[in-house]
Coordinates of C-alpha atoms in Angstrom, one line a residue:
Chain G
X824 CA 6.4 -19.7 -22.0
X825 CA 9.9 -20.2 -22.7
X826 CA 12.5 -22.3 -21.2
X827 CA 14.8 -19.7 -19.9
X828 CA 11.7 -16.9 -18.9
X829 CA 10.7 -20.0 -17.0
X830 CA 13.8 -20.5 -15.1
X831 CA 14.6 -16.7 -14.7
X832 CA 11.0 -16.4 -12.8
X833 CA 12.3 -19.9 -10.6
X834 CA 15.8 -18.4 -9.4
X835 CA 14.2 -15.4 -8.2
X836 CA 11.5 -16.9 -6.4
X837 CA 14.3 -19.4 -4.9
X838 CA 16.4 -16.2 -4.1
X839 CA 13.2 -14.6 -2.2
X840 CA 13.0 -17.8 -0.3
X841 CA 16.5 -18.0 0.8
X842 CA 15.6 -14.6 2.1
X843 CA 13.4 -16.1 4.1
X844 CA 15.3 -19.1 5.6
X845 CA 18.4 -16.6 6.2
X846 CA 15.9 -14.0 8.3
X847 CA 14.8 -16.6 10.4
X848 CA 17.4 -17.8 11.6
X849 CA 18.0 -13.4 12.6
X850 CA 14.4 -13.4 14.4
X851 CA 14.4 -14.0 18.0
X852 CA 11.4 -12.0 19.7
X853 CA 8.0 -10.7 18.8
X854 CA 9.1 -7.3 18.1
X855 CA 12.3 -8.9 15.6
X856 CA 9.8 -10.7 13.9
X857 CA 6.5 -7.7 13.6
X858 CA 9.0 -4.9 13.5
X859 CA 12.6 -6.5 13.0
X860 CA 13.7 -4.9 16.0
X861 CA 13.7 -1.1 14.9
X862 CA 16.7 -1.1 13.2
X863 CA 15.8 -0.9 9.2
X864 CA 17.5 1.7 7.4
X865 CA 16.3 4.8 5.4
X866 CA 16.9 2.5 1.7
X867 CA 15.6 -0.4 2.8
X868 CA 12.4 1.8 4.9
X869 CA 11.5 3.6 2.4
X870 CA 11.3 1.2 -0.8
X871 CA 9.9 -1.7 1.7
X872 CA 7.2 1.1 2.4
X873 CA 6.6 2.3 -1.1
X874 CA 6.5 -2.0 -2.5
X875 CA 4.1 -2.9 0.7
X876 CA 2.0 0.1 -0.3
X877 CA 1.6 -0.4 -4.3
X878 CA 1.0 -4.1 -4.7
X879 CA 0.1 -5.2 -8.4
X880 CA -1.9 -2.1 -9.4
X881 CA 1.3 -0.2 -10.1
X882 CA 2.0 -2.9 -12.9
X883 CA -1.5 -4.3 -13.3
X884 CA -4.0 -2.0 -12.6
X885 CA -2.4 1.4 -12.9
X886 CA -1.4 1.0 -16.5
X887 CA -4.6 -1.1 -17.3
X888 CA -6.8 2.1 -16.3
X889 CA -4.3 4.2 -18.5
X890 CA -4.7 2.2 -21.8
X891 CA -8.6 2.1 -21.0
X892 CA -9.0 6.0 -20.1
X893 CA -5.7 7.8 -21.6
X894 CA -4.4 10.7 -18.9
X895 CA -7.3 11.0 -17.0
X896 CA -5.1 8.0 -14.9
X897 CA -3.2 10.9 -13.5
X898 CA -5.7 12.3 -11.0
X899 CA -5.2 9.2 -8.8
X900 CA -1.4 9.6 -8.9
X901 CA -1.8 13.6 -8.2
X902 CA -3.4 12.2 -5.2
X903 CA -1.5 9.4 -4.1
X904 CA 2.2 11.3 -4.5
X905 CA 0.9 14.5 -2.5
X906 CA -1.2 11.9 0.0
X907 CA 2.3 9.8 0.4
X908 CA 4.3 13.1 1.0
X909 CA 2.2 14.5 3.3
X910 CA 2.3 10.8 5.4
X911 CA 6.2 11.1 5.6
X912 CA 6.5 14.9 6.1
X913 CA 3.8 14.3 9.0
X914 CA 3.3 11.5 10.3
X915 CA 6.3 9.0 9.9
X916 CA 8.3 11.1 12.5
X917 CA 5.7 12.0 15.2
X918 CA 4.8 8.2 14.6
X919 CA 8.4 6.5 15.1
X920 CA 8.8 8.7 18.4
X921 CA 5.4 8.2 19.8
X922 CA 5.4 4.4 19.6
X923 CA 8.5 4.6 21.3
X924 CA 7.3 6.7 24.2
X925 CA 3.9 4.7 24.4
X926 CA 5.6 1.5 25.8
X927 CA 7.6 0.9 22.9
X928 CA 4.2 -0.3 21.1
X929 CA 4.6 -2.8 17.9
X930 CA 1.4 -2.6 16.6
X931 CA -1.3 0.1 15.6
X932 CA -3.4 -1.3 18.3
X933 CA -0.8 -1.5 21.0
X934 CA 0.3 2.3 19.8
X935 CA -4.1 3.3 20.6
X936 CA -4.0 1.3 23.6
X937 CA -0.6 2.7 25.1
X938 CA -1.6 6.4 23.7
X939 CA -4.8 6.7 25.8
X940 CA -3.9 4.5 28.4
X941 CA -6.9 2.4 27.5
X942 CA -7.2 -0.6 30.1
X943 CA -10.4 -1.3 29.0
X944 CA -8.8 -3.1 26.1
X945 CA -11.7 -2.0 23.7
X946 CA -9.6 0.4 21.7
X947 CA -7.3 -2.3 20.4
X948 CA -9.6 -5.4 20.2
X949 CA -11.8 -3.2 17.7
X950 CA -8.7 -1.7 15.8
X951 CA -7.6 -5.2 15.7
X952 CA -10.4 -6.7 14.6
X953 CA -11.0 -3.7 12.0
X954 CA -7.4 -5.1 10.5
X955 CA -8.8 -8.6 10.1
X956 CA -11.6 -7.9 8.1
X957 CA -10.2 -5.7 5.8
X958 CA -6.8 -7.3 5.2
X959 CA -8.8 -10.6 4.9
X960 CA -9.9 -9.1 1.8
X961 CA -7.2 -6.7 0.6
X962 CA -4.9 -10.1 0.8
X963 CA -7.2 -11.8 -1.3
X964 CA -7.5 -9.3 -3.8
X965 CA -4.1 -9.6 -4.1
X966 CA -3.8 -13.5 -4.6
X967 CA -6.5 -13.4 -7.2
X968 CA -4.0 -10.9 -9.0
X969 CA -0.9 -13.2 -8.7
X970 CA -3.0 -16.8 -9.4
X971 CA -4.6 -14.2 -13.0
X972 CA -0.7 -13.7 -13.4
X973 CA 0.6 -17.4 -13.1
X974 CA -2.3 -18.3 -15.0
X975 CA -1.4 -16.3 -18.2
X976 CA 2.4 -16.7 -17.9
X977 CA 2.0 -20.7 -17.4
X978 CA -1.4 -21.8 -18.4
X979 CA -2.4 -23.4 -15.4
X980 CA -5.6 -23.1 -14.6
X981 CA -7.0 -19.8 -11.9
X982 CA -7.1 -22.9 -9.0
X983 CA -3.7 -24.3 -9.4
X984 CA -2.2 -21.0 -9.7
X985 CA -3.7 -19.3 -7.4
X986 CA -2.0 -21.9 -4.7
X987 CA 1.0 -21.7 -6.3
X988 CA 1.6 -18.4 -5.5
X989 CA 0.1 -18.7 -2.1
X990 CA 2.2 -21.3 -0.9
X991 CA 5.4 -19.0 -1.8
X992 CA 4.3 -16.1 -0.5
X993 CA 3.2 -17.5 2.7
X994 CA 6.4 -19.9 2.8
X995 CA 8.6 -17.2 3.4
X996 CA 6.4 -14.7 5.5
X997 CA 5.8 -17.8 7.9
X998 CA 9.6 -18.1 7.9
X999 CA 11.5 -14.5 8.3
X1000 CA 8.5 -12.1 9.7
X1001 CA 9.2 -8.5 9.3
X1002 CA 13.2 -8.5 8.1
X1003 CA 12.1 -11.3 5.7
X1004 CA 9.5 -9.1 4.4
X1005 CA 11.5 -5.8 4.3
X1006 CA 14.3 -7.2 2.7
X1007 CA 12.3 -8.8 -0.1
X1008 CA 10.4 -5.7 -0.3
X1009 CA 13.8 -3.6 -0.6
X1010 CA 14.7 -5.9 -3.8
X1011 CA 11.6 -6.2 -5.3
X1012 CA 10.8 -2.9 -4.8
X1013 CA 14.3 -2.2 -7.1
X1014 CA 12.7 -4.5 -9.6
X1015 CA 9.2 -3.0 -10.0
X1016 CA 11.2 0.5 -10.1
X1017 CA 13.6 -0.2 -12.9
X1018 CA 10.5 -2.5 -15.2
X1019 CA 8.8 1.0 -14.8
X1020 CA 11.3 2.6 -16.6
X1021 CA 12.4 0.2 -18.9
X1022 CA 9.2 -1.3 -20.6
X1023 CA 7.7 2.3 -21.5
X1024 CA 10.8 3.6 -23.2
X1025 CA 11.5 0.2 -25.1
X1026 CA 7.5 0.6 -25.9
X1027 CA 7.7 4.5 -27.3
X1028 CA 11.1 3.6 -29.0
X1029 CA 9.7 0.6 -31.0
X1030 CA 6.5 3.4 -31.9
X1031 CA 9.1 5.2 -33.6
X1032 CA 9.6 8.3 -31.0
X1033 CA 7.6 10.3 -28.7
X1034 CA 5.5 12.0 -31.3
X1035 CA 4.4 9.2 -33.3
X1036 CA 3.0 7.4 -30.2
X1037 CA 0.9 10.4 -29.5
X1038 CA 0.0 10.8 -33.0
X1039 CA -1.0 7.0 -33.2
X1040 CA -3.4 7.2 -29.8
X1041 CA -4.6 10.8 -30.9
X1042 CA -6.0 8.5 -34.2
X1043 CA -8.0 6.3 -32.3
X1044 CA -8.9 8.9 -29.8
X1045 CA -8.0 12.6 -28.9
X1046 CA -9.1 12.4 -26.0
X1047 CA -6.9 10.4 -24.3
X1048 CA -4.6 13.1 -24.6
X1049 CA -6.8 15.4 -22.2
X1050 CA -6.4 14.4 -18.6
X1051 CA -9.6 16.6 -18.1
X1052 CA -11.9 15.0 -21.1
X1053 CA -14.9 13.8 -19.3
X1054 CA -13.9 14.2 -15.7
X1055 CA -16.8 15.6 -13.4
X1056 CA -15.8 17.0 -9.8
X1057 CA -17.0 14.3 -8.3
X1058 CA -14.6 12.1 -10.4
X1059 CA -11.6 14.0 -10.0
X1060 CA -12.2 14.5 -6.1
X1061 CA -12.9 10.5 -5.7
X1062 CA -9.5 9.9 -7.6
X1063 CA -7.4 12.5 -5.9
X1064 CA -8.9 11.8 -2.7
X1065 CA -7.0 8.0 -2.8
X1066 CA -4.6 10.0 -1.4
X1067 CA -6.7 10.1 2.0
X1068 CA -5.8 6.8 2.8
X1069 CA -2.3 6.9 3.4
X1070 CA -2.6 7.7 6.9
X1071 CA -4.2 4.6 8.0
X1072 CA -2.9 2.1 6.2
X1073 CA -1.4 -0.5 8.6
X1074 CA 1.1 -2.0 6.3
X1075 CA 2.7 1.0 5.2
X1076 CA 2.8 3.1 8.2
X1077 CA 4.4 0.4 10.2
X1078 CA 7.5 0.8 8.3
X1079 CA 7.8 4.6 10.0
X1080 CA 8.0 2.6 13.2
X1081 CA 10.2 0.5 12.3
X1082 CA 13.1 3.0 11.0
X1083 CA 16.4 2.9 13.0
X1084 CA 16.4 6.2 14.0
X1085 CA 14.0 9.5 13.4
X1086 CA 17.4 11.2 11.9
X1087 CA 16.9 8.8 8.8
X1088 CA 13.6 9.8 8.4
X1089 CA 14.3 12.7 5.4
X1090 CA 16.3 10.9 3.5
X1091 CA 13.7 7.9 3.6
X1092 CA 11.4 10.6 2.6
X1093 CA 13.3 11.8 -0.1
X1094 CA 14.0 7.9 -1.5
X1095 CA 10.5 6.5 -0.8
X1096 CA 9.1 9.7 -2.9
X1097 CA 11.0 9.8 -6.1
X1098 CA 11.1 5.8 -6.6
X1099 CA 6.9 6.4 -6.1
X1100 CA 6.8 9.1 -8.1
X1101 CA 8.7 7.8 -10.5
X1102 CA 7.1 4.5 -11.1
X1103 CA 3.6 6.0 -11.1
X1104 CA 4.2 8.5 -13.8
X1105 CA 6.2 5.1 -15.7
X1106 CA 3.0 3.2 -15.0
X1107 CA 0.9 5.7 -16.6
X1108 CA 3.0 5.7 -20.0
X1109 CA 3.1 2.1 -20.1
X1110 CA -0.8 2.4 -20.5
X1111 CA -0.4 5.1 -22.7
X1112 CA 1.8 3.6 -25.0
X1113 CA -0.5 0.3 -25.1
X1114 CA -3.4 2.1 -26.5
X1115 CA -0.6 2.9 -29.9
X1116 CA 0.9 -0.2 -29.8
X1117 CA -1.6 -2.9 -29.7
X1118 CA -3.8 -0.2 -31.9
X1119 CA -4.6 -3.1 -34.1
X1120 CA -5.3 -5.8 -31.1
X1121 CA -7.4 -3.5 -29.1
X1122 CA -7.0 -5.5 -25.6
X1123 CA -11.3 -4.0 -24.8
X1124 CA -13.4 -6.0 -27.0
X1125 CA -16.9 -5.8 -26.0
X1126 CA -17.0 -7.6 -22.8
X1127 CA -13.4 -9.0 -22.6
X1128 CA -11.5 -6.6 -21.3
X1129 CA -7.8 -7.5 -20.7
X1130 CA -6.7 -3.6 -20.4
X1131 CA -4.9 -4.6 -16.8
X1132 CA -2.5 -7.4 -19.1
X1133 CA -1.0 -4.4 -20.5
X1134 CA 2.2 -4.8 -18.8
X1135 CA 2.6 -8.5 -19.1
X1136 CA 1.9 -8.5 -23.4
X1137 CA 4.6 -6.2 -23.6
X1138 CA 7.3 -8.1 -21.7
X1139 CA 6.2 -11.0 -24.1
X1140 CA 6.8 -8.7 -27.3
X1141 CA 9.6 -6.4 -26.5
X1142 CA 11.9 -8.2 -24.7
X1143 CA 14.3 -11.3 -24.7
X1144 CA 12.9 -14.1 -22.6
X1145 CA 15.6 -13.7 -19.7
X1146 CA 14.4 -10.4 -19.1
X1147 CA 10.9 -11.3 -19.8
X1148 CA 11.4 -13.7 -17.1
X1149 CA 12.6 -11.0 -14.9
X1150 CA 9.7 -8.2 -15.8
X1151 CA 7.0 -10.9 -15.0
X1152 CA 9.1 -11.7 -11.7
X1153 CA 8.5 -7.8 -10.8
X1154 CA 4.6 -8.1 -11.2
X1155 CA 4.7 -11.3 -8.7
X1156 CA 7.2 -8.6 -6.6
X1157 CA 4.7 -5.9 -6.6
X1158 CA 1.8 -8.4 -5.5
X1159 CA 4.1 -10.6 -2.9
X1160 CA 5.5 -7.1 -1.4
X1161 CA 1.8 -6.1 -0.3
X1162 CA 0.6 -9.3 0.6
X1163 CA 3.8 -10.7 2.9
X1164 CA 3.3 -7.3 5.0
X1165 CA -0.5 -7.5 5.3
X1166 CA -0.2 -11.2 6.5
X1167 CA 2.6 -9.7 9.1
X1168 CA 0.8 -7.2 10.4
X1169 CA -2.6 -9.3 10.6
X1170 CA -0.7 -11.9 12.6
X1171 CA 0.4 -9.4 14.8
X1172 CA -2.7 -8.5 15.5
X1173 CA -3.9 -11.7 16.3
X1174 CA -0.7 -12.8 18.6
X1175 CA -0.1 -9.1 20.0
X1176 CA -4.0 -7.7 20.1
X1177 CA -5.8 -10.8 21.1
X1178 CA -4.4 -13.9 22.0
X1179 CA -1.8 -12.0 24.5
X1180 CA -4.2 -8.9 25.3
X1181 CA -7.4 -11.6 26.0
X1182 CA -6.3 -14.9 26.3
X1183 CA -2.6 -15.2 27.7
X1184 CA -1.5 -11.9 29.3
X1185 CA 2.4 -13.9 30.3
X1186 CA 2.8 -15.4 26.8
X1187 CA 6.3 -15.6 26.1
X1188 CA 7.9 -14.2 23.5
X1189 CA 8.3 -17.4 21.9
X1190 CA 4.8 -18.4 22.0
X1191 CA 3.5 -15.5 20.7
X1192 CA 6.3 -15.6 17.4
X1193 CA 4.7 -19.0 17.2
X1194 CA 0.8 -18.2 17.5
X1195 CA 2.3 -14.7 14.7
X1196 CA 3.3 -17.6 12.3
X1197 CA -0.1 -19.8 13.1
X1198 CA -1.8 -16.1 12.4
X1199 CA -0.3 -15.9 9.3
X1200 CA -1.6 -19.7 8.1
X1201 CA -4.9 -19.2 9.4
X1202 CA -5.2 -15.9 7.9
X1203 CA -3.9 -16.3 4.1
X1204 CA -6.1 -19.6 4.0
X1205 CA -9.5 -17.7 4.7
X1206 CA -7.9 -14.9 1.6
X1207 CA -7.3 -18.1 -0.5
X1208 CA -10.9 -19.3 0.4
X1209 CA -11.8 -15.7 -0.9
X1210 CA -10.1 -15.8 -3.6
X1211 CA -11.1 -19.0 -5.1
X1212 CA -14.6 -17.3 -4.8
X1213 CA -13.0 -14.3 -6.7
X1214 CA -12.5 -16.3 -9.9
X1215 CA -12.8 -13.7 -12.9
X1216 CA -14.6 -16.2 -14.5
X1217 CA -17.1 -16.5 -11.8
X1218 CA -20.4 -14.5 -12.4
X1219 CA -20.7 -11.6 -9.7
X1220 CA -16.9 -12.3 -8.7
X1221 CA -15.9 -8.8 -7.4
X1222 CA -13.0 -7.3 -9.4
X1223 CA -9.0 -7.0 -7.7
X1224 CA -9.6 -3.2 -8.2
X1225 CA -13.3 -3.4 -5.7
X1226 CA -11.6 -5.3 -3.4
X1227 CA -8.8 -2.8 -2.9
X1228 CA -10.2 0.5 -3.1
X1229 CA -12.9 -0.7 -0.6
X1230 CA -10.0 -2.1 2.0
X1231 CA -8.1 0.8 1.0
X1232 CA -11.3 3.1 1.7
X1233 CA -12.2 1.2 5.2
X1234 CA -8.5 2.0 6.6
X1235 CA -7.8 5.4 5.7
X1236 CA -11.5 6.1 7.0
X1237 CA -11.4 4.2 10.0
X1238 CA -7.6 5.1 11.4
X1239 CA -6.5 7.9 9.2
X1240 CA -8.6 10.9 11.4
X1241 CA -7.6 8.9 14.2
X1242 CA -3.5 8.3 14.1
X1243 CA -3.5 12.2 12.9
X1244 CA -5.5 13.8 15.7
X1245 CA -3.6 11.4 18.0
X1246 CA -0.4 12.4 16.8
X1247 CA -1.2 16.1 16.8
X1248 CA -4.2 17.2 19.3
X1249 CA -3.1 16.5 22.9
X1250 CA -6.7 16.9 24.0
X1251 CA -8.3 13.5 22.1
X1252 CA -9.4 11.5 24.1
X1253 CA -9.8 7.4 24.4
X1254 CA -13.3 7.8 23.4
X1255 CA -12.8 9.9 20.9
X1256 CA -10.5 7.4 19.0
X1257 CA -12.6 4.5 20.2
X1258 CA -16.0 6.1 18.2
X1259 CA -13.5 7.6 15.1
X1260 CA -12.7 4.1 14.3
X1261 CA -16.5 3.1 14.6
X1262 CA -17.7 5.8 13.1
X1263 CA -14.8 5.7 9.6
X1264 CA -15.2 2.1 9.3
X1265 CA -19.7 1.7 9.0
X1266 CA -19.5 4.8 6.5
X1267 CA -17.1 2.8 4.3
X1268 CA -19.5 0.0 4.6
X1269 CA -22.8 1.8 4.0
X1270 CA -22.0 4.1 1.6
X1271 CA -20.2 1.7 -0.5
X1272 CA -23.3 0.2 -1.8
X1273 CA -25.4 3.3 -2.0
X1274 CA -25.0 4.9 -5.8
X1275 CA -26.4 8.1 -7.3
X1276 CA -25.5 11.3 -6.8
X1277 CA -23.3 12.5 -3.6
X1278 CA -23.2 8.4 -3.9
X1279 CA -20.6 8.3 -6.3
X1280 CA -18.3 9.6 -4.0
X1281 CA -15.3 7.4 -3.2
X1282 CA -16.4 6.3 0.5
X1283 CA -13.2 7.3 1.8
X1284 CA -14.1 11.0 1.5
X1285 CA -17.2 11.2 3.7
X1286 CA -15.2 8.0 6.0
X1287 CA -12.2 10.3 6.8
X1288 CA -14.6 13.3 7.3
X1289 CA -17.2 11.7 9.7
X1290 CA -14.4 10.4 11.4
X1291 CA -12.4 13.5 12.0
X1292 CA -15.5 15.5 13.2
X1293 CA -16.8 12.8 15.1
X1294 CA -13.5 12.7 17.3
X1295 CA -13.1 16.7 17.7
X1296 CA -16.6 16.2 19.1
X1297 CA -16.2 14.0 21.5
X1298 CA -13.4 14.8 22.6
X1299 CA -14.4 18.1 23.5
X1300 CA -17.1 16.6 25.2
X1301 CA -15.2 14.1 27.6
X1302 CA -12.8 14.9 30.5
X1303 CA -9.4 16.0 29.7
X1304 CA -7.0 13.5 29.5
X1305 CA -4.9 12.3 32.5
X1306 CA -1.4 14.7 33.7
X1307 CA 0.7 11.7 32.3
X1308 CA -0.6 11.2 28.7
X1309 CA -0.1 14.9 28.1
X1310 CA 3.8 14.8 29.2
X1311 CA 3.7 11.6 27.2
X1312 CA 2.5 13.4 24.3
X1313 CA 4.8 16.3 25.0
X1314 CA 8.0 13.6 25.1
X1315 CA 6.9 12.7 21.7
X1316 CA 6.4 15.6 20.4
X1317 CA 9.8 16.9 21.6
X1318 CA 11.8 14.1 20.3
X1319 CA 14.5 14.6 17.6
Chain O
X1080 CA 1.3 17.9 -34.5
X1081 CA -0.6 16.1 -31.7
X1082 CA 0.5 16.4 -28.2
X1083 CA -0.9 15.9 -24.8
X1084 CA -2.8 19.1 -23.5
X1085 CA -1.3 22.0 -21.9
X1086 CA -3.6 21.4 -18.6
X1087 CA -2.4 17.7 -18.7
X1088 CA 1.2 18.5 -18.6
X1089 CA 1.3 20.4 -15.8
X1090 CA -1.2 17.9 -13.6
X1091 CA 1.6 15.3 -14.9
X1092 CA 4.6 17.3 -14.7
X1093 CA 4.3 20.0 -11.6
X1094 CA 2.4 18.3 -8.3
X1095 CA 4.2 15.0 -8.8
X1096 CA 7.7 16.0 -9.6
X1097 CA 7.1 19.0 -6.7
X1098 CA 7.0 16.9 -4.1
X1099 CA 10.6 14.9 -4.8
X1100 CA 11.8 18.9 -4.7
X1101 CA 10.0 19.6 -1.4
X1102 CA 11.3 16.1 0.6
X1103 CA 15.3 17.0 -1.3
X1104 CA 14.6 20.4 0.0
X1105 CA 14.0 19.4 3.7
X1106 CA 16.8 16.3 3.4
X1107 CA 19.3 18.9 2.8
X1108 CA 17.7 21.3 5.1
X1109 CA 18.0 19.0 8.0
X1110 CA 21.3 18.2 7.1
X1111 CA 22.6 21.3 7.4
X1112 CA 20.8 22.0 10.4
X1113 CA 22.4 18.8 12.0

């Protein structure tokens, strides 16, 4: 790598630590440091959302899938864009207001707990723990992607990067909490947005136009022109139906509850939707325009496949190495953007769901900021522990792509039916939730292994589906809930 | 020529690009509403 690529990528990982050091100094509670006190703004919202939510596939994986399978990449954006719409038309506003009216809850757990009026404390010691296990590994997935990165950018070796990267990322989540984290996400999220743009129309210029890059992939294969080439139902419902998971992703729809006010939720909407939008349909060309342009590299030979480097050969080729510096520094945004807010909201649930719920019911505010940053430490070192384990080079390591469709799969499944119904059906009931959780998360896990046929499915599908039936059933079945969580409900519902 | 299919296009170009429209449709409708 060269000199000043080198010392681009160093000022902006100083920059994102300064962040860090300058929000901590702004974090004075619990709620300050899980949701920086309610008070982000639609911008900062709505690309802090959109960064937490895409992590290092946008860059990485996204692209790599279209240089390996031409447009058939689009069905998982189809689904994804409508499944992210649908969350802010829906969810983000009912969401914001009910948190609020539920004793101003902080976490997803705290929000089931103050919903139902649970005082059994089951509903958010299993939500909790469901957040442990699979962040555990979506945060892992995540480091394996940035140590791969560091790795090929440096030429360290997977170990030594892979704690590099950790110790940067958790440096400054330790430090700042939530602002820390939104703020960086706001600024990286600008960076992954405008490499998007830039590296596919540098590509398809240097390819001589539009038409030539077509003609050139069309050469090695016309089918990659033909998003439908090859696509069973089952394929094209297990790509769209990514989308699925929106609603119970943690990381992301924390964000809605942090906004300042519901008023700034459309134009959040309307910002968080055309930057995704956007950048996905970027993502896709950058594949696209890999297949012409390393035509006589092919980056899929025999077993090696390094389709998901797409992105990071053609900052090498196309650019100067200051920007070069500055694309690779938006692939480490992408995965540092997912992985600060996972660690936040995992620590919350270990300060918030069990040491105060179980342990210390009086903790102080201070403590529990303090046992939030232990969280965080504890936490990122079992993902690094993981991740080690993860080494591409390992035999039977599981992929970054597994490891975040399954987490991705066991959230949407086990809280999506659940935050919707509770958002929206006065009549669900604490039970209800309790077995929707239950009942989402075990079909991730069992189905997941199972292959052949209906098999093939993506787990999410028949996750989100158990779920929601499972809930309508017992609800129905179980006394109505109490006078007070139906005005509740109505409060929420009639907030503007 | 070679070009993308007509069934691609509109997958790439119409759902995706629809639902910008639909969220600048209800900002301004809000808006106006406020």
């Amino acid at each position: 790598m060269e000199t000043s690529t080198l010392i681009t990528f160093i000022v902006y990982l100083l920059g994102m630590l300064l962040i860090g050091v300058l929000s901590y100094r702004l974090t004075s509670n619990l709620s300050d440091y899980v949701l920086g006190g309610r008070r982000l703004g639609p911008g900062v919202a709505a690309l802090s959302a959109g960064a937490s939510d895409m992590s290092s596939w946008l860059l990485l994986g996204l692209p790599g899938y279209a240089y390996a399978a031409g447009m058939d990449a689009l069905w998982i954006c189809v689904g994804l864009s409508v499944g992210a719409y649908l969350n802010w038309q829906f969810v983000a506003k009912r969401l914001r207001s009910y948190t609020e009216v539920a004793k101003d809850s902080i976490t997803i757990p705290d929000y089931f707990e103050n919903r139902f009026h649970d005082k059994s404390k089951l509903l958010r010691i299993i939500s909790a723990f469901v957040i442990l296990i699979f962040f555990t590994f979506y945060t892992s997935s995540g480091l394996v992607g940035g140590a791969l990165l560091f790795q090929e950018s440096f030429g360290m070796s997977y170990n030594q990067a892979l704690w590099i990267g950790a110790i940067v990322i958790i440096a400054y989540t330790f430090l700042g909490g939530f602002l820390a984290v939104s703020w960086t996400d706001f600024i990286q999220g600008i960076l992954m947005f405008l490499a998007l743009i830039v590296v596919p129309i540098v590509a398809i210029q240097k390819l001589g136009g539009w038409n030539q890059t077509v003609s050139t992939v069309a050469e090695i294969d016309p089918s990659y022109l033909n998003g439908l080439d090859g696509m069973g139902f089952l394929a094209i419902v297990s790509l769209v139906a990514w989308g699925l998971g929106y609603f119970g992703q943690p990381h992301i729809i924390t964000r809605f509850m942090a906004i300042r006010s519901i008023k700034d939720i459309p134009k959040a909407r309307f910002i968080g939707m055309s930057w995704m939008v956007i950048g996905l349909i970027g993502a896709i060309f950058v594949g696209f325009a890999g297949i012409a342009f390393f035509a006589d590299n092919p980056l899929i030979v025999g077993d090696v496949d390094n389709s998901e480097k797409v992105f990071i050969f053609f900052t090498d080729v196309l650019f100067h190495p200051i920007v070069s510096g500055i694309l690779l520094a938006a692939i480490l945004s992408a995965i540092m953007s997912t992985i600060d807010s996972q660690l936040l909201v995992s620590s919350s649930a270990l300060a918030e769901d069990f040491y105060k719920a179980i342990f210390k019911k009086n903790a102080s505010d201070k403590e529990l900021v303090t046992v939030g940053r232990i969280g965080v430490l504890v936490i990122a070192l079992i993902a690094i522990v993981l991740a080690i384990q993860s080494n591409p080079a390992n035999e039977n390591a599981s992929s970054i792509l597994d490891l975040v469709s399954y987490a991705w799969g066991g959230f949407g499944a086990a809280f999506g039916p659940v935050i919707i119904l509770s958002l929206f059906w006065k009549r669900m009931t604490r039970n209800g939730a309790l077995v929707g959780i239950l009942v989402g998360a075990l079909t991730v896990i069992i189905w997941k292994p199972l292959t052949g046929g209906l098999f093939d499915l993506y787990e999410i599908v028949p996750g989100f589906l158990f779920g929601l039936i499972i809930i309508v059933i017992v609800s129905l079945f179980g006394k109505e809930p109490s006078k007070e969580i139906q005005k509740e409900f109505d409060k929420a519902k009639a907030a503007k | 020529m070679e070009t993308l299919t007509a069934a691609t296009w509109f997958w790439l170009l119409v759902p995706m690009p629809l639902v910008v429209v639909l969220s600048l449709i209800s900002l301004i409708k809000e808006r106006g509403g406020e």
